[in-house]
Amino acid sequence: MTSRTLKLLSPIKVGPLHLAHRVVHAPMTRLRSDADDSPSAMMVEYYRQRSSEGGLLITESAHPSYDSRGYIGAPGIYTDRHVEAWKKVTDAVHANGARIFMQIAHDGRQSHVDLSWGNAPIAPSVVPYETTVFTQNGWVPNSPHRALALDEIPALVESFRQAAVRAKEAGFDGVELHNANGYLADTFLQDGTNRRTDAYGGTLEKRARFPLELVDAFASVWGADRVGVRVSPSGRWGAISDSNPQATFGYFAERLNAYGLAYLHVIEPRVMGTETLVEGEAPVAATFLRNFFDGPIIAAGGFDRDGAEQILQRGDADLVAFGRLFSSNPDLPQRFRHDHPLAHYRREAFWGGDERWYTDFPAFAA
Ligand SMILES: Cc1cc2nc3c(=O)[nH]c(=O)nc-3n(C[C@H](O)[C@H](O)[C@H](O)COP(=O)(O)O)c2cc1C
């Protein structure tokens, strides 16, 4: 297939934004923020390198409060200094003619007391599980979490609203709610982690309430057509589970449909968080959610150029986000256009480190 005929490289409108192609930079936490959680100069350069004329980038997850981080080195969006530092990112991206959404996340139970002044991580309910989190002392086992009290929830939603305000001040083109990969919003939605019996748990409607309150908060700041939502139906990262993911995510997508969102961003279950592709698995999640959501769908997880083109041609997604391949190919859309070879990513540099295998991957040179 010649690049001229690739749907992947054809224009599309997302909310009010006209994009020149459908190759999206997937959110990737790289743990290279400054000590005050501001995006570092290295990060400005990283996003600048990956911004192509008319393309869309989504940032690594940024946190609405000091104690919402699950990893030290992940950036914040809760102080005026963060706003100033993120402006350098958005300016660099806009100077190249690209667009950028900020992903906003509370990491919930995937955290540690050392990241929040000794306070236990929070979750909808206490459902013990084991993982490792990155703290001042390196990778350590996560801390036991506690269940949120009902009267704590409004302040939490307000922290997301304020983050959305700050993202706007920082010059982003929109915001994405991280409702995937077992972080806080996802743990409310899925019944393996939400055992509440109050207004935020039990029925599907009640489990969807917290994520939808966050969407409402974002939409109140940005208008819904500049808000995206990311989901990972059947994802297992963070030991998340649901007894009936089809019912849960079908219902959630249908509720989201009513907003007129910029997009729904769907991670295929064949990719387990940041792990490699489960061999032989086909993308199914975007196909399924297409039945419930009328707006643009971004598919993510294990795509290469041909796989992306196939899902777009089938009409099951409208854009495709690339994570690992974008990490090592700053000019990914151009490489797809010319069918140039791709550089392999370096997992050992994913989380933390310096410029090595972060900003030193060159653009393709013939
Ligand atoms: C280093 C790394 C960090 C990631 N951080 C995030 C994140 O902050 N937010 C998120 O929603 N997904 C995150 N992901 C998941 C990616 O966005 C993407 O869904 C996943 O890598 C699968 O896509 P790929 O096969 O194109 O890499 C991360 C993945 C990697 C490899």
PDB file of N, CA and C and ligand atoms in Angstrom, residues 26-30 60-61 103 178 181 230 267 271 273-274 301-302 321-324 350-351, ligand 1:
ATOM      1  N   ALA A  26       0.759   8.192  22.117  1.00  0.00           N
ATOM      2  CA  ALA A  26       0.064   7.658  23.299  1.00  0.00           C
ATOM      3  C   ALA A  26       0.695   8.202  24.579  1.00  0.00           C
ATOM      4  N   PRO A  27      -0.113   8.344  25.633  1.00  0.00           N
ATOM      5  CA  PRO A  27       0.448   8.807  26.912  1.00  0.00           C
ATOM      6  C   PRO A  27       1.480   7.829  27.445  1.00  0.00           C
ATOM      7  N   MET A  28       2.639   8.329  27.817  1.00  0.00           N
ATOM      8  CA  MET A  28       3.691   7.461  28.371  1.00  0.00           C
ATOM      9  C   MET A  28       4.441   8.142  29.509  1.00  0.00           C
ATOM     10  N   THR A  29       4.267   7.589  30.688  1.00  0.00           N
ATOM     11  CA  THR A  29       4.962   8.048  31.888  1.00  0.00           C
ATOM     12  C   THR A  29       6.441   7.698  31.769  1.00  0.00           C
ATOM     13  N   ARG A  30       7.309   8.682  31.837  1.00  0.00           N
ATOM     14  CA  ARG A  30       8.737   8.414  31.645  1.00  0.00           C
ATOM     15  C   ARG A  30       9.579   8.844  32.856  1.00  0.00           C
ATOM     16  N   GLU A  60       2.052  12.093  28.936  1.00  0.00           N
ATOM     17  CA  GLU A  60       2.088  11.163  30.060  1.00  0.00           C
ATOM     18  C   GLU A  60       1.121  11.654  31.125  1.00  0.00           C
ATOM     19  N   SER A  61       0.693  10.780  32.027  1.00  0.00           N
ATOM     20  CA  SER A  61      -0.308  11.249  32.985  1.00  0.00           C
ATOM     21  C   SER A  61       0.294  12.282  33.934  1.00  0.00           C
ATOM     22  N   GLN A 103      -3.053  14.297  29.606  1.00  0.00           N
ATOM     23  CA  GLN A 103      -3.744  13.238  30.325  1.00  0.00           C
ATOM     24  C   GLN A 103      -3.657  13.540  31.825  1.00  0.00           C
ATOM     25  N   HIS A 178      -7.749   9.921  32.462  1.00  0.00           N
ATOM     26  CA  HIS A 178      -7.156   8.580  32.515  1.00  0.00           C
ATOM     27  C   HIS A 178      -8.090   7.693  33.315  1.00  0.00           C
ATOM     28  N   ASN A 181      -6.216   1.321  33.018  1.00  0.00           N
ATOM     29  CA  ASN A 181      -5.051   0.711  33.657  1.00  0.00           C
ATOM     30  C   ASN A 181      -5.091   0.650  35.187  1.00  0.00           C
ATOM     31  N   ARG A 230      -9.910   7.896  28.361  1.00  0.00           N
ATOM     32  CA  ARG A 230      -9.188   6.660  28.022  1.00  0.00           C
ATOM     33  C   ARG A 230      -9.694   5.500  28.868  1.00  0.00           C
ATOM     34  N   ILE A 267      -7.786   1.157  24.917  1.00  0.00           N
ATOM     35  CA  ILE A 267      -6.612   0.271  24.904  1.00  0.00           C
ATOM     36  C   ILE A 267      -7.089  -1.155  24.655  1.00  0.00           C
ATOM     37  N   VAL A 271      -2.756  -5.945  24.954  1.00  0.00           N
ATOM     38  CA  VAL A 271      -1.557  -5.400  25.573  1.00  0.00           C
ATOM     39  C   VAL A 271      -1.816  -5.252  27.062  1.00  0.00           C
ATOM     40  N   GLY A 273      -1.048  -3.558  29.986  1.00  0.00           N
ATOM     41  CA  GLY A 273      -0.384  -2.366  30.510  1.00  0.00           C
ATOM     42  C   GLY A 273       0.743  -1.943  29.590  1.00  0.00           C
ATOM     43  N   THR A 274       1.971  -2.083  30.060  1.00  0.00           N
ATOM     44  CA  THR A 274       3.104  -1.684  29.231  1.00  0.00           C
ATOM     45  C   THR A 274       3.845  -2.911  28.714  1.00  0.00           C
ATOM     46  N   GLY A 301      -2.536   0.081  21.485  1.00  0.00           N
ATOM     47  CA  GLY A 301      -2.097  -1.184  22.051  1.00  0.00           C
ATOM     48  C   GLY A 301      -1.633  -2.171  21.009  1.00  0.00           C
ATOM     49  N   GLY A 302      -0.327  -2.212  20.788  1.00  0.00           N
ATOM     50  CA  GLY A 302       0.232  -3.246  19.923  1.00  0.00           C
ATOM     51  C   GLY A 302       0.086  -2.988  18.441  1.00  0.00           C
ATOM     52  N   ALA A 321      -3.245   5.363  18.421  1.00  0.00           N
ATOM     53  CA  ALA A 321      -2.158   5.882  19.265  1.00  0.00           C
ATOM     54  C   ALA A 321      -1.040   4.858  19.341  1.00  0.00           C
ATOM     55  N   PHE A 322       0.168   5.352  19.280  1.00  0.00           N
ATOM     56  CA  PHE A 322       1.357   4.509  19.333  1.00  0.00           C
ATOM     57  C   PHE A 322       2.176   4.920  20.549  1.00  0.00           C
ATOM     58  N   GLY A 323       2.539   3.945  21.373  1.00  0.00           N
ATOM     59  CA  GLY A 323       3.323   4.234  22.558  1.00  0.00           C
ATOM     60  C   GLY A 323       4.787   3.941  22.324  1.00  0.00           C
ATOM     61  N   ARG A 324       5.125   2.669  22.471  1.00  0.00           N
ATOM     62  CA  ARG A 324       6.535   2.279  22.429  1.00  0.00           C
ATOM     63  C   ARG A 324       7.207   2.690  21.124  1.00  0.00           C
ATOM     64  N   PHE A 350      12.603   3.282  29.870  1.00  0.00           N
ATOM     65  CA  PHE A 350      11.204   3.740  29.946  1.00  0.00           C
ATOM     66  C   PHE A 350      10.970   4.620  31.172  1.00  0.00           C
ATOM     67  N   TRP A 351      11.378   4.120  32.331  1.00  0.00           N
ATOM     68  CA  TRP A 351      11.003   4.816  33.569  1.00  0.00           C
ATOM     69  C   TRP A 351      12.215   5.399  34.258  1.00  0.00           C
TER      70      TRP A 351
HETATM   71  C1  LIG B   1       6.828   3.573  29.374  1.00  0.00           C
HETATM   72  C2  LIG B   1       5.340   3.558  29.279  1.00  0.00           C
HETATM   73  C3  LIG B   1       4.600   4.426  30.059  1.00  0.00           C
HETATM   74  C4  LIG B   1       3.201   4.456  29.945  1.00  0.00           C
HETATM   75  N1  LIG B   1       2.499   5.400  30.668  1.00  0.00           N
HETATM   76  C5  LIG B   1       1.170   5.534  30.447  1.00  0.00           C
HETATM   77  C6  LIG B   1       0.461   6.632  31.014  1.00  0.00           C
HETATM   78  O1  LIG B   1       1.008   7.519  31.683  1.00  0.00           O
HETATM   79  N2  LIG B   1      -0.866   6.697  30.782  1.00  0.00           N
HETATM   80  C7  LIG B   1      -1.524   5.759  30.020  1.00  0.00           C
HETATM   81  O2  LIG B   1      -2.736   5.869  29.828  1.00  0.00           O
HETATM   82  N3  LIG B   1      -0.868   4.733  29.444  1.00  0.00           N
HETATM   83  C8  LIG B   1       0.465   4.618  29.611  1.00  0.00           C
HETATM   84  N4  LIG B   1       1.148   3.629  28.952  1.00  0.00           N
HETATM   85  C9  LIG B   1       0.442   2.740  28.017  1.00  0.00           C
HETATM   86  C10 LIG B   1       0.562   3.283  26.584  1.00  0.00           C
HETATM   87  O3  LIG B   1      -0.134   4.497  26.424  1.00  0.00           O
HETATM   88  C11 LIG B   1       0.009   2.280  25.563  1.00  0.00           C
HETATM   89  O4  LIG B   1      -1.350   2.037  25.814  1.00  0.00           O
HETATM   90  C12 LIG B   1       0.786   0.971  25.593  1.00  0.00           C
HETATM   91  O5  LIG B   1       2.175   1.203  25.551  1.00  0.00           O
HETATM   92  C13 LIG B   1       0.426   0.084  24.409  1.00  0.00           C
HETATM   93  O6  LIG B   1       0.663   0.753  23.192  1.00  0.00           O
HETATM   94  P1  LIG B   1       1.953   0.394  22.279  1.00  0.00           P
HETATM   95  O7  LIG B   1       1.831  -1.067  21.950  1.00  0.00           O
HETATM   96  O8  LIG B   1       1.790   1.286  21.069  1.00  0.00           O
HETATM   97  O9  LIG B   1       3.156   0.700  23.081  1.00  0.00           O
HETATM   98  C14 LIG B   1       2.537   3.561  29.057  1.00  0.00           C
HETATM   99  C15 LIG B   1       3.307   2.683  28.293  1.00  0.00           C
HETATM  100  C16 LIG B   1       4.682   2.675  28.380  1.00  0.00           C
HETATM  101  C17 LIG B   1       5.461   1.735  27.497  1.00  0.00           C
END
